[in-house]
Amino acid sequence: MYNNALHSCTFSFTCWLVGGQLHKGCSEAGGGLDVMADLLFTCCVPATRSVAAVYHPPPTRREDIDHRNNEIIGSTRIECGVPQLNFQKRIIGGNEAYFGEFPWQAHIRIAGYQCGGVLINRLFVATAAHCIHRARLKDVTVFLGEYDTQNTGHYIEPLPEQVHKVVQKIIHPSFQYRVTQPDRFDLALLRLSRPVLYRENVLPICLPHQSDIFKGQTGVVAGWGKTDTTYGKTGTNILQKATVPILSDEECLQWHDHKNINLELFSEMFCAGHSDGHMDACLGDSGGPLIVYHEGRWTLAGITSAGFGCAVDHQPGIYHKVSDTSSPHKSPLVFAHDTPRHAKVGLANALPGTPTYSLDTPAHPPDTPAHSLDRQWKGWLTHGTRQPTR
């Protein structure tokens, strides 16, 4: 207790990190029996907020609240695909992620269900088209910097999440919803109502070059989906991660053929998973990223799309191939212009010339000419952040 108000007893370093004021009193809360309590723990009083309720950063760190220099956190220049935190706390067959381990991870709540997503710049989150193609904008909320979705208090979260409404949803114009096969071009963008504030738990992912080939490499998937195959079990409240090897198309087709599954695999798709199925993405992970550590930074290789079951042997997950979609020769999607190494991210507060229309109606109404959609789609992501040019 401090000034007749109750505050939590918190690990002293964590209180300092989040900008709190350290006061004694935790030993009294424990009956005075623990003489070390006031050394290790503190009565953490939140720093006084201004009238505008602006969150103040930890000591020795400088942050520009009005976004004019939003690419800087402290004295560190922000680069895509490079986490800034290494806090360790304490997906099926996976493990709990660390707080801030995947700062580009988005948790998307859509009325009564959830999907994953990935932050690609200050205004856009990418996800699976099948997650949101029928959703109303008012029902979609994007959480960035999230870790414990239920705020149980069992895990220390040194920085708060950022909550964003969505003002625009953009479905890939070639998206095809299919019942018995994986959806084609299962990719969509969500335009946020305001630019995100980059900080250690909210950072963008790197986008691949169209020439990048990740076959044979190990990817990482993360999400808040189901963590076992129990019928009816809901997703986890703690972000989970799992490593999955990226398969060749031939191997993926052979695995499914071995299980008597007729899989139609197209060039904008790829498969990733273990032959014994011990780690896999599952229901609720759709739309989340599959990332690969490539040339010193994490790069977006795929968007979680589909799978014939979860964590079943020889039935790997199926992902949308981002490098294929970013090719102007294969698709109207052009994610971003190449940027030099150490380029600053978040280059625009808005995309100039971006067309708008009501997005509570289908994103690609049947009376819209295909060539018009192609031109629109090309301009939407020209301010993303590519992996630095080799």
XYZ file of C-alpha atoms in Angstrom:
390
model
C 0.000 0.000 0.000
C 1.198 3.525 -0.820
C -0.653 6.768 0.026
C -3.685 4.708 1.116
C -3.891 3.041 -2.298
C -3.238 -0.611 -3.048
C -0.494 -1.433 -5.545
C 1.072 -4.731 -6.571
C 4.303 -6.094 -5.140
C 6.492 -6.538 -8.201
C 10.010 -7.680 -8.948
C 12.049 -4.489 -8.537
C 13.790 -4.640 -11.910
C 10.494 -5.103 -13.729
C 8.970 -2.103 -11.957
C 11.938 0.019 -12.968
C 11.728 -1.245 -16.546
C 8.116 -0.156 -17.008
C 8.777 3.255 -15.472
C 7.143 2.646 -12.092
C 8.097 4.245 -8.782
C 9.754 1.907 -6.261
C 8.460 2.068 -2.670
C 8.918 -0.171 0.360
C 6.077 -2.141 1.861
C 6.243 -5.648 0.444
C 7.838 -7.103 3.585
C 4.917 -5.799 5.650
C 2.520 -7.419 3.183
C 4.215 -10.716 3.916
C 3.895 -10.281 7.686
C 7.455 -8.979 8.064
C 8.876 -12.497 7.950
C 10.858 -12.132 4.740
C 13.764 -9.780 5.407
C 14.785 -9.926 1.733
C 11.384 -8.868 0.414
C 12.184 -5.159 0.197
C 15.404 -5.922 -1.648
C 13.923 -8.163 -4.337
C 10.385 -6.797 -4.529
C 8.865 -3.338 -4.456
C 5.490 -1.716 -4.050
C 5.311 -0.605 -7.680
C 3.426 2.683 -8.112
C 2.668 3.540 -11.754
C 4.266 6.745 -12.975
C 1.938 9.740 -12.977
C 0.245 10.124 -16.334
C -0.333 13.396 -18.086
C -3.782 14.741 -18.904
C -3.532 13.037 -22.288
C -2.786 9.725 -20.526
C 0.449 9.229 -22.441
C 2.453 6.180 -21.401
C 5.889 7.248 -20.178
C 8.830 5.055 -21.216
C 11.295 3.481 -18.786
C 14.174 5.599 -17.464
C 17.123 6.184 -19.832
C 14.890 5.437 -22.822
C 13.620 8.174 -25.106
C 10.506 7.919 -27.186
C 8.792 10.391 -29.466
C 5.123 10.126 -28.557
C 3.845 12.098 -31.544
C 5.407 9.611 -34.025
C 7.655 12.173 -35.717
C 10.626 9.939 -34.962
C 8.763 6.710 -34.435
C 11.469 4.583 -36.017
C 13.700 5.133 -32.973
C 13.354 3.264 -29.661
C 15.822 4.630 -27.157
C 19.024 5.026 -29.134
C 18.365 1.938 -31.252
C 17.278 2.219 -34.859
C 14.433 -0.135 -35.610
C 14.970 -2.817 -38.232
C 12.341 -5.249 -39.415
C 12.597 -8.818 -38.188
C 14.841 -8.015 -35.216
C 13.312 -8.485 -31.730
C 14.421 -6.009 -29.075
C 13.539 -7.952 -25.912
C 14.822 -11.178 -24.388
C 12.501 -11.532 -21.399
C 11.867 -15.182 -20.616
C 8.739 -16.181 -18.730
C 8.987 -18.436 -15.809
C 0.430 -24.722 -31.124
C 0.552 -28.286 -30.602
C 3.688 -29.841 -29.283
C 5.103 -26.344 -29.118
C 6.424 -24.219 -26.309
C 5.456 -20.956 -24.704
C 7.042 -17.994 -26.425
C 8.892 -15.322 -24.471
C 7.357 -11.908 -24.006
C 8.511 -9.787 -26.959
C 10.003 -12.756 -28.822
C 7.695 -12.191 -31.796
C 6.858 -8.463 -31.686
C 5.193 -8.617 -35.121
C 2.624 -11.188 -33.973
C -0.970 -9.959 -34.072
C -3.958 -11.412 -32.235
C -7.128 -10.773 -34.228
C -10.474 -11.132 -32.497
C -13.435 -11.430 -34.823
C -16.784 -11.579 -33.020
C -16.807 -15.100 -31.533
C -13.544 -16.456 -32.909
C -9.872 -15.576 -33.316
C -7.110 -15.651 -35.906
C -3.487 -14.680 -36.076
C -1.839 -11.955 -38.092
C 1.496 -10.263 -38.669
C 2.488 -6.596 -38.610
C 4.184 -5.481 -41.833
C 4.288 -1.716 -41.303
C 2.706 0.955 -39.138
C -0.684 0.716 -40.824
C -1.142 -2.818 -42.123
C -1.488 -6.295 -40.664
C -1.493 -9.327 -42.956
C -3.676 -12.340 -42.207
C -5.496 -15.183 -43.952
C -8.336 -14.130 -46.227
C -10.552 -16.958 -45.012
C -10.435 -15.441 -41.511
C -11.972 -12.099 -42.391
C -13.554 -12.208 -45.856
C -17.063 -12.370 -44.359
C -16.375 -10.413 -41.181
C -17.851 -6.980 -40.502
C -15.307 -4.297 -39.726
C -16.965 -3.405 -36.446
C -16.420 -6.987 -35.271
C -12.661 -7.014 -35.962
C -10.122 -5.894 -33.354
C -6.346 -6.230 -33.687
C -4.125 -6.637 -30.622
C -0.394 -5.977 -31.028
C 2.266 -6.645 -28.405
C -0.094 -9.181 -26.819
C 1.146 -12.117 -24.761
C -1.409 -13.284 -22.189
C -4.751 -12.680 -23.887
C -6.686 -13.147 -20.631
C -4.420 -10.933 -18.509
C -4.318 -13.573 -15.796
C -1.471 -11.873 -13.948
C 0.502 -15.109 -13.899
C 2.996 -13.731 -16.417
C 4.932 -10.496 -16.271
C 4.221 -8.284 -19.278
C 6.582 -5.300 -18.969
C 4.877 -3.359 -21.764
C 1.174 -3.007 -22.585
C -0.508 -4.288 -25.715
C -1.847 -1.902 -28.354
C -5.475 -2.266 -29.418
C -6.550 -1.193 -32.892
C -9.802 -1.086 -34.782
C -9.819 -1.818 -38.497
C -10.983 0.700 -41.102
C -10.344 -1.357 -44.213
C -10.021 -4.992 -45.162
C -8.404 -5.893 -48.436
C -8.860 -9.402 -49.794
C -6.439 -10.712 -52.387
C -8.356 -10.420 -55.682
C -7.513 -14.018 -56.622
C -8.711 -15.466 -53.299
C -10.869 -18.571 -53.710
C -12.717 -20.050 -50.756
C -12.793 -23.821 -51.219
C -14.498 -26.389 -49.027
C -12.557 -29.606 -49.613
C -9.193 -28.133 -50.626
C -6.942 -25.370 -49.263
C -8.089 -21.885 -50.213
C -6.211 -20.246 -53.043
C -4.377 -16.942 -52.478
C -5.404 -17.054 -48.838
C -4.115 -13.595 -47.985
C -5.698 -10.360 -46.792
C -4.655 -7.035 -45.326
C -6.194 -5.117 -42.471
C -5.677 -1.373 -42.439
C -5.560 -0.084 -38.881
C -7.431 2.973 -37.674
C -4.189 4.711 -36.670
C -0.443 4.101 -37.031
C 1.047 1.738 -34.479
C 3.585 2.986 -31.970
C 6.770 0.991 -32.429
C 8.272 -0.198 -29.185
C 10.055 -3.298 -27.985
C 6.970 -5.528 -28.110
C 5.485 -4.073 -31.324
C 7.751 -4.205 -34.383
C 7.320 -5.177 -38.065
C 8.413 -8.368 -39.780
C 10.690 -8.378 -42.841
C 9.113 -9.233 -46.181
C 10.906 -11.620 -48.546
C 12.298 -11.007 -51.987
C 10.428 -12.854 -54.710
C 13.592 -14.868 -55.406
C 13.821 -16.199 -51.846
C 13.451 -19.979 -51.606
C 12.917 -21.418 -48.134
C 12.506 -25.099 -49.042
C 14.512 -27.282 -46.674
C 14.812 -24.601 -44.015
C 13.178 -24.637 -40.599
C 10.371 -22.198 -39.980
C 8.720 -21.007 -36.789
C 4.959 -20.642 -36.367
C 3.316 -18.911 -33.435
C -0.208 -18.295 -32.248
C -2.898 -18.645 -29.618
C -4.651 -21.605 -31.265
C -5.357 -25.068 -29.887
C -2.441 -26.786 -28.175
C -3.737 -30.339 -28.371
C -6.174 -32.321 -30.480
C -8.853 -32.692 -27.807
C -12.283 -32.168 -29.326
C -13.879 -28.913 -28.277
C -10.783 -27.509 -26.603
C -10.351 -23.794 -27.149
C -7.127 -21.941 -27.819
C -4.476 -21.043 -25.296
C -4.218 -17.626 -23.663
C -0.397 -17.652 -23.814
C 1.436 -17.207 -27.121
C 2.863 -20.541 -28.279
C 5.601 -21.292 -30.812
C 6.615 -24.369 -32.777
C 9.374 -25.153 -35.255
C 8.419 -26.847 -38.518
C 10.603 -27.909 -41.464
C 9.573 -26.517 -44.859
C 8.920 -29.321 -47.326
C 9.338 -29.575 -51.062
C 6.113 -29.771 -53.048
C 6.967 -33.323 -54.070
C 7.437 -34.464 -50.493
C 4.223 -32.768 -49.391
C 2.214 -34.459 -52.128
C 3.796 -37.831 -51.321
C 2.913 -37.485 -47.644
C -0.713 -36.736 -48.422
C -0.860 -39.509 -51.002
C 0.452 -41.876 -48.319
C -2.643 -40.946 -46.263
C -4.964 -41.292 -49.299
C -5.580 -37.529 -49.381
C -5.916 -35.900 -52.792
C -4.213 -32.552 -52.228
C -4.277 -29.830 -54.874
C -1.108 -27.821 -54.276
C -0.565 -24.629 -56.270
C 2.443 -22.371 -56.751
C 1.279 -19.844 -54.139
C 1.247 -22.563 -51.448
C 3.832 -24.578 -49.557
C 3.807 -27.202 -46.809
C 5.646 -27.365 -43.504
C 5.537 -29.954 -40.758
C 7.061 -33.038 -39.172
C 6.523 -36.542 -40.503
C 5.290 -37.676 -37.085
C 3.147 -34.561 -36.627
C 4.504 -33.749 -33.174
C 4.497 -29.989 -33.814
C 1.915 -28.175 -35.904
C -0.274 -25.125 -36.228
C -3.953 -25.715 -35.492
C -7.404 -24.171 -35.241
C -7.078 -20.549 -34.173
C -3.570 -20.140 -35.598
C -4.847 -19.315 -39.112
C -3.534 -16.048 -40.485
C -0.454 -16.091 -38.296
C 3.068 -15.958 -39.711
C 5.517 -18.689 -40.547
C 8.897 -17.004 -40.254
C 12.418 -18.037 -41.220
C 15.667 -16.706 -39.777
C 17.294 -15.478 -42.956
C 20.516 -13.467 -43.184
C 20.409 -12.274 -39.609
C 16.753 -11.362 -39.290
C 13.309 -12.944 -39.236
C 11.523 -12.929 -42.585
C 7.888 -13.700 -43.390
C 7.844 -16.881 -45.471
C 4.198 -17.900 -45.125
C 0.735 -17.202 -43.761
C -0.912 -20.094 -41.904
C -3.770 -21.260 -44.111
C -4.965 -24.871 -43.842
C -4.267 -28.472 -42.966
C -5.979 -31.859 -43.057
C -6.182 -32.253 -39.295
C -3.802 -31.023 -36.599
C -0.596 -32.736 -35.508
C -1.306 -35.857 -37.574
C 1.580 -37.790 -39.075
C 2.291 -37.077 -42.751
C -0.343 -34.322 -42.821
C 1.670 -31.082 -42.658
C 0.304 -27.581 -42.447
C -0.346 -25.668 -45.659
C 0.744 -22.046 -45.934
C 0.369 -19.168 -48.342
C 3.764 -18.500 -49.956
C 4.487 -14.804 -49.465
C 7.478 -14.645 -51.823
C 5.325 -15.973 -54.659
C 2.554 -13.496 -53.997
C 4.995 -10.590 -53.923
C 6.104 -11.346 -57.483
C 4.568 -8.834 -59.918
C 4.846 -11.448 -62.663
C 2.695 -13.995 -60.846
C 0.277 -11.860 -58.875
C -0.975 -8.295 -58.585
C 0.341 -8.181 -55.034
C 3.482 -6.062 -54.662
C 4.412 -5.883 -50.999
C 7.138 -3.273 -50.917
C 9.971 -1.575 -52.676
C 13.450 -2.831 -51.854
C 15.105 -0.854 -49.106
C 18.793 -0.584 -48.221
C 20.262 -2.308 -45.184
C 19.452 -0.544 -41.903
C 16.594 1.287 -43.624
C 14.159 2.976 -41.296
C 10.697 1.451 -41.270
C 7.254 2.989 -40.993
C 7.847 5.466 -43.786
C 4.329 6.821 -44.099
C 1.374 7.599 -41.889
C -0.897 6.895 -44.831
C -0.546 5.458 -48.288
C -1.028 8.276 -50.801
C -3.527 7.519 -53.487
C -4.966 4.503 -51.707
C -8.490 3.886 -52.999
C -11.235 3.408 -50.447
C -14.653 1.830 -50.482
C -17.096 0.353 -48.037
C -15.551 -2.725 -46.546
C -18.605 -4.074 -44.799
C -19.513 -5.219 -48.298
C -17.413 -7.912 -50.013
C -13.864 -6.688 -50.629
C -14.062 -7.761 -54.241
C -17.713 -7.322 -55.320
C -18.652 -9.363 -58.381
C -19.333 -6.281 -60.495
C -15.822 -4.873 -59.988
C -13.607 -5.395 -63.067
C -10.625 -7.636 -62.407
C -8.159 -5.175 -63.949
C -9.391 -2.489 -61.556
C -8.778 -4.774 -58.579
C -5.276 -5.513 -59.819
C -4.389 -1.831 -59.979
C -5.803 -1.241 -56.502
C -3.946 -4.162 -54.950
C -0.599 -3.063 -56.385
C -0.664 0.180 -54.456
C -1.753 -1.007 -51.043
C 1.520 -2.349 -49.697
C 4.147 -0.192 -51.351
C 5.296 1.025 -47.930
C 6.027 -2.317 -46.313
C 9.540 -3.314 -45.343
C 11.495 -5.839 -47.327
C 14.393 -7.790 -46.060
C 17.483 -5.660 -46.885
C 18.858 -6.140 -50.364
C 21.656 -8.653 -50.511
